[in-house]
Short mmCIF file of N, CA and C in Angstrom, two decimals:
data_model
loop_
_atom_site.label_atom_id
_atom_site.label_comp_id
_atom_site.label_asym_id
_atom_site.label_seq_id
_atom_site.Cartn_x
_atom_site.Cartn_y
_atom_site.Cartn_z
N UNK S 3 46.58 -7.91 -49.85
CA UNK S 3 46.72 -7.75 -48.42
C UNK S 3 46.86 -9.13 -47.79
N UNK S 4 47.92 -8.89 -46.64
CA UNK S 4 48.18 -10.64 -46.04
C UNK S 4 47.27 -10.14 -44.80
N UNK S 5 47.20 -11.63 -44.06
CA UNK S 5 46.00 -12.11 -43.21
C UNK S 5 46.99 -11.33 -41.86
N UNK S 6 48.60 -11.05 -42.20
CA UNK S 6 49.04 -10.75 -41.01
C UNK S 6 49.05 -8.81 -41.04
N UNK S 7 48.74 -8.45 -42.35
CA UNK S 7 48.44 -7.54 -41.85
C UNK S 7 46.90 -6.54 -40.98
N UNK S 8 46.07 -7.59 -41.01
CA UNK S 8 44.88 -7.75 -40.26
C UNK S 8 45.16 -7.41 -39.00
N UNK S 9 46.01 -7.70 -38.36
CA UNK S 9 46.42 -8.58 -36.90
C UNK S 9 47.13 -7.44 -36.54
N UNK S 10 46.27 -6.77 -35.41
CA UNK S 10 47.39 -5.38 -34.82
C UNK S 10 49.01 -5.51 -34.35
N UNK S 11 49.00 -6.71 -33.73
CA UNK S 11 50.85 -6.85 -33.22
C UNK S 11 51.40 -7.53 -34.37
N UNK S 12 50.93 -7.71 -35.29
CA UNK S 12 51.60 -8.40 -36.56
C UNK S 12 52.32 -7.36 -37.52
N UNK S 13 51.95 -6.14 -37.37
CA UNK S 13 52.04 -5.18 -37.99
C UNK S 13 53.77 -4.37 -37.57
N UNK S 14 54.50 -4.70 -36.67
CA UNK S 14 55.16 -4.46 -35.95
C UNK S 14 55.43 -5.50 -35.38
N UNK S 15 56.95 -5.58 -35.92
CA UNK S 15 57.53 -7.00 -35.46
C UNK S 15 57.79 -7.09 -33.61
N UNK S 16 58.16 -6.04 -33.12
CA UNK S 16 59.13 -5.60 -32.10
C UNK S 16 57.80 -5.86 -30.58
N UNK S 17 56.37 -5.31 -31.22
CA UNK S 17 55.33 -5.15 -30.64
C UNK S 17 54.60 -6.73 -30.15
N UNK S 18 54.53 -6.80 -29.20
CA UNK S 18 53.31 -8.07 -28.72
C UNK S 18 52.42 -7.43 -27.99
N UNK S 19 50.93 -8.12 -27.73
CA UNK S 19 50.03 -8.21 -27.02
C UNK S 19 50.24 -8.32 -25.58
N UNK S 20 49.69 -7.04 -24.77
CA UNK S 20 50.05 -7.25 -23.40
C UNK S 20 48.76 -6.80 -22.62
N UNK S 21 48.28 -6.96 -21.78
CA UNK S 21 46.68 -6.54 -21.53
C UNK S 21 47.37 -5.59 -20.35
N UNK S 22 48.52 -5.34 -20.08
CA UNK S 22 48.76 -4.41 -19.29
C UNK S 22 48.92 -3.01 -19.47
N UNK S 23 49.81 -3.26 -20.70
CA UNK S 23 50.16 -1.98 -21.73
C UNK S 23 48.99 -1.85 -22.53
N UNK S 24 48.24 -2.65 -23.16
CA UNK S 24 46.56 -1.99 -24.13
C UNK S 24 45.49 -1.46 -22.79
N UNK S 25 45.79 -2.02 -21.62
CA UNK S 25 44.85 -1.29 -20.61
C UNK S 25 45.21 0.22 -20.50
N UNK S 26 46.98 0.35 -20.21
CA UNK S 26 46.95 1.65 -20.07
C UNK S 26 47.15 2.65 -20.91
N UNK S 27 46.91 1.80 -22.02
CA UNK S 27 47.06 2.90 -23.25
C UNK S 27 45.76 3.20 -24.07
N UNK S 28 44.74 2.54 -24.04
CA UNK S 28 43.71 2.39 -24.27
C UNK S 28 42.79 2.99 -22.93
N UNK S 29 42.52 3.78 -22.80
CA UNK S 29 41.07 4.01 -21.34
C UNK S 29 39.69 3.67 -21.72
N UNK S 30 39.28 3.37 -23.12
CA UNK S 30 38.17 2.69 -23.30
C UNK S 30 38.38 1.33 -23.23
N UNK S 31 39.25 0.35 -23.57
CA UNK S 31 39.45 -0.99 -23.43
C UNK S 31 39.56 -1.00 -21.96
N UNK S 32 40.27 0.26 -21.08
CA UNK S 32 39.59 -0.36 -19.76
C UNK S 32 38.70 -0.41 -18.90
N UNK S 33 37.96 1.01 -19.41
CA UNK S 33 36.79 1.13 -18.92
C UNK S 33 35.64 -0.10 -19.48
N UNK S 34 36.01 -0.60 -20.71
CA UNK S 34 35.08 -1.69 -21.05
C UNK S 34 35.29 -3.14 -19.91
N UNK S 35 36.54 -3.33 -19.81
CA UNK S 35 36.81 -4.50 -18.84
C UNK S 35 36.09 -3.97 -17.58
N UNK S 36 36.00 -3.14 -17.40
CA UNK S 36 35.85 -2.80 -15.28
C UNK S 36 33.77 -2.47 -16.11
N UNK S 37 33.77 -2.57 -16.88
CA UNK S 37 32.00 -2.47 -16.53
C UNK S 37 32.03 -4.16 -17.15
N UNK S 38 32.47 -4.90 -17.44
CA UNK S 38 32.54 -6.51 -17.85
C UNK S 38 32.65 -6.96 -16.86
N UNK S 39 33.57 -6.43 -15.69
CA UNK S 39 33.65 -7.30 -14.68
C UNK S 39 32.63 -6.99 -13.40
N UNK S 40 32.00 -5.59 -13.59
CA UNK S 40 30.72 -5.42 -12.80
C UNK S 40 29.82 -5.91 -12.72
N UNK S 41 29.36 -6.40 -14.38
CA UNK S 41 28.61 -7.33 -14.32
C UNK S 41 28.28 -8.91 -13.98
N UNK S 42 29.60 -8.95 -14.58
CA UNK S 42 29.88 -10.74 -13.78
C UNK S 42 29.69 -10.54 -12.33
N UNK S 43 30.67 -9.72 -11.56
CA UNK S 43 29.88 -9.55 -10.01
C UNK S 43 28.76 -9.33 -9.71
N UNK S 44 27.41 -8.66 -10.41
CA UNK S 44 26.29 -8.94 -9.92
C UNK S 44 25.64 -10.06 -10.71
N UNK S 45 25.65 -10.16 -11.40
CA UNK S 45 25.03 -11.45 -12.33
C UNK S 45 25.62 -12.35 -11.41
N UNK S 46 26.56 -12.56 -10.97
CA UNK S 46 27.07 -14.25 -10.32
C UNK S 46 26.29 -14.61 -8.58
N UNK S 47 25.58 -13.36 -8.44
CA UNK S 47 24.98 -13.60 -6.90
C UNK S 47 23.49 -14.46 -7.23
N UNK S 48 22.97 -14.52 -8.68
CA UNK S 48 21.61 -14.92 -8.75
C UNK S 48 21.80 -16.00 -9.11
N UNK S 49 23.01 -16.84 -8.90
CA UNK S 49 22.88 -18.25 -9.12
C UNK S 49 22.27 -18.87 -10.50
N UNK S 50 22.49 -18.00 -11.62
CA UNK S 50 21.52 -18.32 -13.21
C UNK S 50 20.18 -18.41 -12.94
N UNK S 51 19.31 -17.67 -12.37
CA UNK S 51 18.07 -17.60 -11.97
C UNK S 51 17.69 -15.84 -12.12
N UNK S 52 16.61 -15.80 -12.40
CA UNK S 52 16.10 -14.44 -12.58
C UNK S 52 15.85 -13.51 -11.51
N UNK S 53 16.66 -12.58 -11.36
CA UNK S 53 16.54 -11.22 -10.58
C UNK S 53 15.77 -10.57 -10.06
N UNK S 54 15.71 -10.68 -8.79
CA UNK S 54 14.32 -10.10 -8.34
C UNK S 54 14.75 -8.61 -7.60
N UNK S 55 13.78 -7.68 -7.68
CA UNK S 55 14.39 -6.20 -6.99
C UNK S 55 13.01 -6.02 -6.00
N UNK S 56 14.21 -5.74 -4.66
CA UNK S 56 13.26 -5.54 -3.82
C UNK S 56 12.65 -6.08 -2.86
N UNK S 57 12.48 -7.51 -3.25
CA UNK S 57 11.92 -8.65 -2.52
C UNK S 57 12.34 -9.70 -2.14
N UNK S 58 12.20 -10.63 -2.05
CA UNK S 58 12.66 -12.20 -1.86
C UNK S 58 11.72 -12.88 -3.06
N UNK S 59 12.25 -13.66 -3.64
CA UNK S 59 11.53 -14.70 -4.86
C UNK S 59 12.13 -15.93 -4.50
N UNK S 60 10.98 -17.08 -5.10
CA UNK S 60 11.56 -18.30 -5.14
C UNK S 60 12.76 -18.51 -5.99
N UNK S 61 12.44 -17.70 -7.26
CA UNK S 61 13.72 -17.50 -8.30
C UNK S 61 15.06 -16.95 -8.05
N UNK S 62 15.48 -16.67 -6.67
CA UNK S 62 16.74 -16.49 -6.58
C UNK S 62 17.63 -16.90 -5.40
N UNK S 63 16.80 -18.01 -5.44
CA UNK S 63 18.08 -18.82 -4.08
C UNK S 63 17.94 -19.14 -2.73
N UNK S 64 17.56 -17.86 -2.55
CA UNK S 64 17.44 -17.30 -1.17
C UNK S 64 15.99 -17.08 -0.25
N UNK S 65 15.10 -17.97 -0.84
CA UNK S 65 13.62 -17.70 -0.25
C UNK S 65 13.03 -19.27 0.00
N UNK S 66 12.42 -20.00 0.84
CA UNK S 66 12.49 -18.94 2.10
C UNK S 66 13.60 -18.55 3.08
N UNK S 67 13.40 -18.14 4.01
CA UNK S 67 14.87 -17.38 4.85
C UNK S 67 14.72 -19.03 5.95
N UNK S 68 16.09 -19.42 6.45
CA UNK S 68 15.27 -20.65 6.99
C UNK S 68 16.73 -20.52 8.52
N UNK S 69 16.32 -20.73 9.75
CA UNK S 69 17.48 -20.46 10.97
C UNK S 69 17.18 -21.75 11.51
N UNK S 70 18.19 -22.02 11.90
CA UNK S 70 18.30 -23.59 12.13
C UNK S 70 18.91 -23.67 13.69
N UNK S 71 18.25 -24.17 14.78
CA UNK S 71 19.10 -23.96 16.16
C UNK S 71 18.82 -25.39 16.19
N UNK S 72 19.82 -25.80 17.07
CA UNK S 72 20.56 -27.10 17.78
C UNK S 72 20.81 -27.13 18.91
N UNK S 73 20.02 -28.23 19.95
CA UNK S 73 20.77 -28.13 21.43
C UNK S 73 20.47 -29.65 21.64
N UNK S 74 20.70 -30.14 23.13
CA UNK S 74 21.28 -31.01 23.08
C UNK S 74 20.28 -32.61 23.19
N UNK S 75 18.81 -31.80 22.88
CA UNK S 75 17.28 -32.61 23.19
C UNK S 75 16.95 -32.53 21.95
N UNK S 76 17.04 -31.18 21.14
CA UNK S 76 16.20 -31.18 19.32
C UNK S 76 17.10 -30.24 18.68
N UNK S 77 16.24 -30.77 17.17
CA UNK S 77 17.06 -29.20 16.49
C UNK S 77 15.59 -28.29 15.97
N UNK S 78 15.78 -26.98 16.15
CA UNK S 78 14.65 -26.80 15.83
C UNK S 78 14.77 -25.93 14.17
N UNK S 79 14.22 -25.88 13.22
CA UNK S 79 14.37 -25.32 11.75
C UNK S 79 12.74 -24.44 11.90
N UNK S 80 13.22 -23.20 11.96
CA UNK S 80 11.93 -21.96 10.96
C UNK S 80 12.31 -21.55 9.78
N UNK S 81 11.23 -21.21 9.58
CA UNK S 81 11.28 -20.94 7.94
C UNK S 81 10.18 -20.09 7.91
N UNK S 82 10.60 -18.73 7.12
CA UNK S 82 9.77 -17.46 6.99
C UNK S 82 9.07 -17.50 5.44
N UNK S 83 8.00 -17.80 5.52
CA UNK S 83 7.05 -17.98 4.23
C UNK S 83 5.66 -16.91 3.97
N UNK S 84 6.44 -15.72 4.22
CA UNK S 84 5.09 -14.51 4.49
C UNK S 84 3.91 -15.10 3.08
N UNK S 85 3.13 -14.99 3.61
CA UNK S 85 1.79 -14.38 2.36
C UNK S 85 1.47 -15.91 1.73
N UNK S 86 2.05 -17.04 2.24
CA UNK S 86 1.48 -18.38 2.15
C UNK S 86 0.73 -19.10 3.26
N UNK S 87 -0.35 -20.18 2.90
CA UNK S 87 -0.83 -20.83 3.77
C UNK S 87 -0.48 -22.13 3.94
N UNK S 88 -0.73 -22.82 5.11
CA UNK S 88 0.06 -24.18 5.55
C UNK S 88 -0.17 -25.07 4.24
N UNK S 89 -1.33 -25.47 3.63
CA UNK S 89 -2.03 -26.17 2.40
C UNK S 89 -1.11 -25.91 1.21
N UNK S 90 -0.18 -24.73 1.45
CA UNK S 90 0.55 -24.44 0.38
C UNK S 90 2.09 -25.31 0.34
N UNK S 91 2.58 -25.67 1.89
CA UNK S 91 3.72 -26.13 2.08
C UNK S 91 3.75 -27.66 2.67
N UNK S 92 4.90 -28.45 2.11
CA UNK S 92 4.71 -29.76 2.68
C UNK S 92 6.25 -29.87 2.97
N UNK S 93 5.91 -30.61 4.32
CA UNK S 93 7.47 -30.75 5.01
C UNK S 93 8.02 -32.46 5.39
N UNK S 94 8.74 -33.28 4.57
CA UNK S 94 9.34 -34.32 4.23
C UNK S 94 10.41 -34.49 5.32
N UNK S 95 10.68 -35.89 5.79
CA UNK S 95 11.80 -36.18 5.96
C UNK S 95 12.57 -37.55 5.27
N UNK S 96 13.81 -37.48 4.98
CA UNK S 96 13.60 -38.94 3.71
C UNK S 96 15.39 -38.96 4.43
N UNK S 97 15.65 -40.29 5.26
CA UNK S 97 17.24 -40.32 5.27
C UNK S 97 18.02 -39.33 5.68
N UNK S 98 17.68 -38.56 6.57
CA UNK S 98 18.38 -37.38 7.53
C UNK S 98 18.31 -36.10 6.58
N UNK S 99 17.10 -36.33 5.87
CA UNK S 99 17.60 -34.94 5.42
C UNK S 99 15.96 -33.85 5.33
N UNK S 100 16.03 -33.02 5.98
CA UNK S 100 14.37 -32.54 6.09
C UNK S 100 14.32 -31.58 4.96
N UNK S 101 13.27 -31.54 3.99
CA UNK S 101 12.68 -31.13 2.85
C UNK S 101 11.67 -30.43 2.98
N UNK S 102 11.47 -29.19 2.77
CA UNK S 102 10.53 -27.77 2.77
C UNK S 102 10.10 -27.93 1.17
N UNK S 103 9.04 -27.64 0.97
CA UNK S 103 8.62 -27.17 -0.73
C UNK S 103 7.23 -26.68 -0.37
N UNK S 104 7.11 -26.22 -1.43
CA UNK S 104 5.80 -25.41 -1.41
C UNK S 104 5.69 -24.82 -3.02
N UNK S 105 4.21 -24.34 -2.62
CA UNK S 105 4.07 -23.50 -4.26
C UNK S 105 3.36 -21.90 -3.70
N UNK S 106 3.99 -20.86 -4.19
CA UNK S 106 2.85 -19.62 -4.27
C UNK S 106 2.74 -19.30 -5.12
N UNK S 107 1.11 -18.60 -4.95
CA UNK S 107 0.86 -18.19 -6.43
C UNK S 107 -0.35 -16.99 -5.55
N UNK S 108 -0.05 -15.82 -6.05
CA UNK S 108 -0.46 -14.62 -6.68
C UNK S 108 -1.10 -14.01 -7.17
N UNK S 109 -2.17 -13.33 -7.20
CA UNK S 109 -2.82 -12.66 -8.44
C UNK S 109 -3.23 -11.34 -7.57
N UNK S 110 -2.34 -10.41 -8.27
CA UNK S 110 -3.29 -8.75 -8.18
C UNK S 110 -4.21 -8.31 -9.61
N UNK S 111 -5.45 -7.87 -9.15
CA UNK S 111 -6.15 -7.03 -10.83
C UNK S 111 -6.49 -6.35 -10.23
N UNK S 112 -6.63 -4.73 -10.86
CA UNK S 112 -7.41 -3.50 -10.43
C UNK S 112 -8.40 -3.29 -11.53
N UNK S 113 -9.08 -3.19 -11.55
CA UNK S 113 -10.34 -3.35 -13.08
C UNK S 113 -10.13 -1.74 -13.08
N UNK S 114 -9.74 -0.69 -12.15
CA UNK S 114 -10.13 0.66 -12.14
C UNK S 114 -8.64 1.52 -12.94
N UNK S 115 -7.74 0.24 -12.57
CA UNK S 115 -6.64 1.24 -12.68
C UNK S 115 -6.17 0.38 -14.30
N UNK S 116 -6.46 -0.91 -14.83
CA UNK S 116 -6.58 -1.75 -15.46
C UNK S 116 -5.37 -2.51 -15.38
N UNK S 117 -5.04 -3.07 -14.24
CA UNK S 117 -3.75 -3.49 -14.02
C UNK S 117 -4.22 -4.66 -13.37
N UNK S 118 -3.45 -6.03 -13.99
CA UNK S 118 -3.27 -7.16 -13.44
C UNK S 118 -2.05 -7.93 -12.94
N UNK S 119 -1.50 -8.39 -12.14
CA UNK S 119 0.07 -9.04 -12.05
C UNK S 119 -0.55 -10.28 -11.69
N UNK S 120 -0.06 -11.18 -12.04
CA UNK S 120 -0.06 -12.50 -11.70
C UNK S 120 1.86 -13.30 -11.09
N UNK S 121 2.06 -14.04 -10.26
CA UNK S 121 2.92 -14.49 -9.45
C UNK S 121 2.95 -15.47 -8.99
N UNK S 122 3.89 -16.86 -9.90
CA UNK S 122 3.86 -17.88 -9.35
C UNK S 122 4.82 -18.80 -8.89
N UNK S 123 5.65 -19.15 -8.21
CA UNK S 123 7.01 -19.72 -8.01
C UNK S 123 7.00 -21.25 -7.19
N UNK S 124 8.10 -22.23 -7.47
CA UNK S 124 7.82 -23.38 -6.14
C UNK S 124 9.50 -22.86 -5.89
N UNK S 125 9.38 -23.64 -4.70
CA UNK S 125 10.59 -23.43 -3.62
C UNK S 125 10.60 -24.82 -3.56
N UNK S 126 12.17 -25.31 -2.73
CA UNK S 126 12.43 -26.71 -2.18
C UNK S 126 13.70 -26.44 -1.66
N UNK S 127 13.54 -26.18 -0.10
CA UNK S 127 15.27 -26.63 0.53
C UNK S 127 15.61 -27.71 0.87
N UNK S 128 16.34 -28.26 1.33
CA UNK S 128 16.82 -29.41 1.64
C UNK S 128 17.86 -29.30 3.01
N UNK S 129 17.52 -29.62 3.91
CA UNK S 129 18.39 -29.64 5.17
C UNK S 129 18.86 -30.67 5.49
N UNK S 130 20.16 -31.27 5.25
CA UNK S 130 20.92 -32.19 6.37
C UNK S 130 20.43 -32.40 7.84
N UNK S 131 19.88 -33.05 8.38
CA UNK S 131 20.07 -33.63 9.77
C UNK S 131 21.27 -33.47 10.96
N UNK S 132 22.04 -35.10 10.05
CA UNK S 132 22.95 -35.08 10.60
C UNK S 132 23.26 -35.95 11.91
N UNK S 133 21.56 -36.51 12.58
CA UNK S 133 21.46 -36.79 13.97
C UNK S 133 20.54 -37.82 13.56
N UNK S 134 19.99 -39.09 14.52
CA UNK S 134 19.27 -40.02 14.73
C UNK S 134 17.72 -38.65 15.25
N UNK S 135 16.97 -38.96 14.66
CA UNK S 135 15.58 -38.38 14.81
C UNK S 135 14.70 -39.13 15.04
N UNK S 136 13.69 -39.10 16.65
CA UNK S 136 12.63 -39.33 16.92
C UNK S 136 11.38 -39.10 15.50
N UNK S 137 11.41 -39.87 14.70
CA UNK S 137 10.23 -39.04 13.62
C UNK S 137 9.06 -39.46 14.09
N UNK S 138 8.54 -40.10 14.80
CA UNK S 138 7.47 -40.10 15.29
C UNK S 138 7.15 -38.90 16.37
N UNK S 139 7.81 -38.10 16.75
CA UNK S 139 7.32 -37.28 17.51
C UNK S 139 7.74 -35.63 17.26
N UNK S 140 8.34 -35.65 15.54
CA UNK S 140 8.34 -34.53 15.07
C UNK S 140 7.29 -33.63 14.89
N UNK S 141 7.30 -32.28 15.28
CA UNK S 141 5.97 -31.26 15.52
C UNK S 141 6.54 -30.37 14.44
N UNK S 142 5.20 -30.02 13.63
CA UNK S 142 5.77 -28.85 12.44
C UNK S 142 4.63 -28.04 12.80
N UNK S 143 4.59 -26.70 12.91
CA UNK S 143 3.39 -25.97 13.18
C UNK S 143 3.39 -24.76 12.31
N UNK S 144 2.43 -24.25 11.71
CA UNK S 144 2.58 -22.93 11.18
C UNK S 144 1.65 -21.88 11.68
N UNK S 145 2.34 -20.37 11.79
CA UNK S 145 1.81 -19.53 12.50
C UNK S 145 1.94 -17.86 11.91
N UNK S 146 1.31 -17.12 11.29
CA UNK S 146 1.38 -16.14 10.83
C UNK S 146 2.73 -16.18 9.93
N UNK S 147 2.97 -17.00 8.87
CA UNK S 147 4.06 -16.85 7.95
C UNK S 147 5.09 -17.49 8.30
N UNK S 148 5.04 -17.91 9.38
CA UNK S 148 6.67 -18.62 10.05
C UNK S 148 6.12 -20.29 10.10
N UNK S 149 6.94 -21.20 9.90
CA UNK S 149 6.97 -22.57 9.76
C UNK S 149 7.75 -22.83 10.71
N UNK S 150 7.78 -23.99 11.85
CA UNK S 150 8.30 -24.07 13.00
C UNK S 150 8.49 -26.00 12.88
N UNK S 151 9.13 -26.67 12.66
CA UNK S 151 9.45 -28.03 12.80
C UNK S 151 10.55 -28.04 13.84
N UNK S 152 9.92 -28.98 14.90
CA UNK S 152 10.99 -29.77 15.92
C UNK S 152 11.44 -31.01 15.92
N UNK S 153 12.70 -31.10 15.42
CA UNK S 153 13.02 -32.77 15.23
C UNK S 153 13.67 -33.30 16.66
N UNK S 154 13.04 -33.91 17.78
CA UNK S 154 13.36 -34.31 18.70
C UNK S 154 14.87 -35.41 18.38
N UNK S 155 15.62 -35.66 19.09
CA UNK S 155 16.76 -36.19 18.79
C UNK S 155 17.09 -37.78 19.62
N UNK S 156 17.33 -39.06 19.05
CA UNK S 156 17.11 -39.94 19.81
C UNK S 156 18.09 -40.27 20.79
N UNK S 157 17.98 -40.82 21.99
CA UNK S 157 18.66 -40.82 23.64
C UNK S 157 20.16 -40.94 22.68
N UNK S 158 20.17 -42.01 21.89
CA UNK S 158 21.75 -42.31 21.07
C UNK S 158 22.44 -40.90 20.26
N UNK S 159 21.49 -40.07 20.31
CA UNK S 159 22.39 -38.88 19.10
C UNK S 159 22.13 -38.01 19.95
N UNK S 160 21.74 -37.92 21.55
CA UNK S 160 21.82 -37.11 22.77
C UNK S 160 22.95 -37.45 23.01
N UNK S 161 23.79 -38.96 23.83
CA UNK S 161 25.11 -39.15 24.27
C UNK S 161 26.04 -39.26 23.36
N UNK S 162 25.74 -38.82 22.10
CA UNK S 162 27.00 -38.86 21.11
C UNK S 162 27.64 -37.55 21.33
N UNK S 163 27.28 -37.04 21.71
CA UNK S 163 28.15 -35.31 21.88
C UNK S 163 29.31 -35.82 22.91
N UNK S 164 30.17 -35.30 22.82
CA UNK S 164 31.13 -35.23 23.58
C UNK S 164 31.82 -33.91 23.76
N UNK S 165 31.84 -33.14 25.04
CA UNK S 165 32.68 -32.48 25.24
C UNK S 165 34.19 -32.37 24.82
N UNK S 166 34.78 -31.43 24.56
CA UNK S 166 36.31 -31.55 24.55
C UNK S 166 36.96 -30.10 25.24
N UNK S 167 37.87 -30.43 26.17
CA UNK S 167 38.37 -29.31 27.18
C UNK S 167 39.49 -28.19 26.12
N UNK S 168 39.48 -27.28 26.44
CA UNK S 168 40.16 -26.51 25.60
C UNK S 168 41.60 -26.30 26.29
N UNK S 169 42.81 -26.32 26.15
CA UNK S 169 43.92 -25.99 26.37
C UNK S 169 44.68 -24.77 26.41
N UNK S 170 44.98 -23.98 27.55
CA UNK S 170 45.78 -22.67 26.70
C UNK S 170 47.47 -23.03 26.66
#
């Protein structure tokens, strides 16, 4: 036996490989591609980080939730950190760029039901600026789960805005 008769389009001179014609002639080769490519679409939202159902985790990107407003005196950044305490989070500024991290950690046990979970993750965002910042008179406060920092903005990154008139 030759190595070309191994080889399905080798077998048939006339025949080549076409993923158009083995899709529609094949319905398992395409049903295998369309559940291959389902998965790449949800696998590619967790950023190579482990899957969380249900909740928000540090492990997938997206925690904490953080809204960022801008006007023309401060910018102000919250950040939603349910079920942590302030001792848990430290808030940096290093070169225009403001830094959130923290650690939680977890522990449920029921001695009755004999169930323990333990839960531990760190977080770290990183926010651009962007603006000259008063840091001496930055206020970070925390209040039932929400983190509240005001970066006051200096008189020079107040008159840098400039209007521009719109044209129709």
């Amino acid at each position: 036996m030759s190595v070309r008769d191994l080889i399905p389009w080798g077998r048939e001179e006339s025949r080549f490989p076409s993923l158009f014609r083995d899709s529609e002639r094949d319905p398992f080769l395409s049903l295998h591609r369309e559940v291959n490519r389902l998965f790449d679409d949800v696998f590619r939202g967790f950023d190579g980080g482990l899957p969380s159902v249900g909740r928000a985790s540090p492990f997938n990107g997206n925690w904490p939730s953080v809204e960022i407003s801008d006007n023309d005196k401060e910018i102000k950044v919250t950040a939603e950190v349910p079920g942590m305490e302030e001792k848990d989070i430290e808030v940096l500024l290093d070169d225009g760029v403001l830094t959130l991290r923290g650690e939680k950690r977890s522990e449920t046990e029921d001695k009755n039901r004999q169930f323990s979970e333990r839960y531990y993750g760190r977080f770290e965002r990183r926010i651009p600026i962007g603006y000259e910042i008063e840091e001496d008179k930055i206020d970070a406060r925390f209040k039932n789960g929400v983190l509240s920092v005001t970066l006051p903005k200096t008189a020079k990154a107040q008159s840098q805005a400039k209007r521009i008139a719109i044209k129709s």
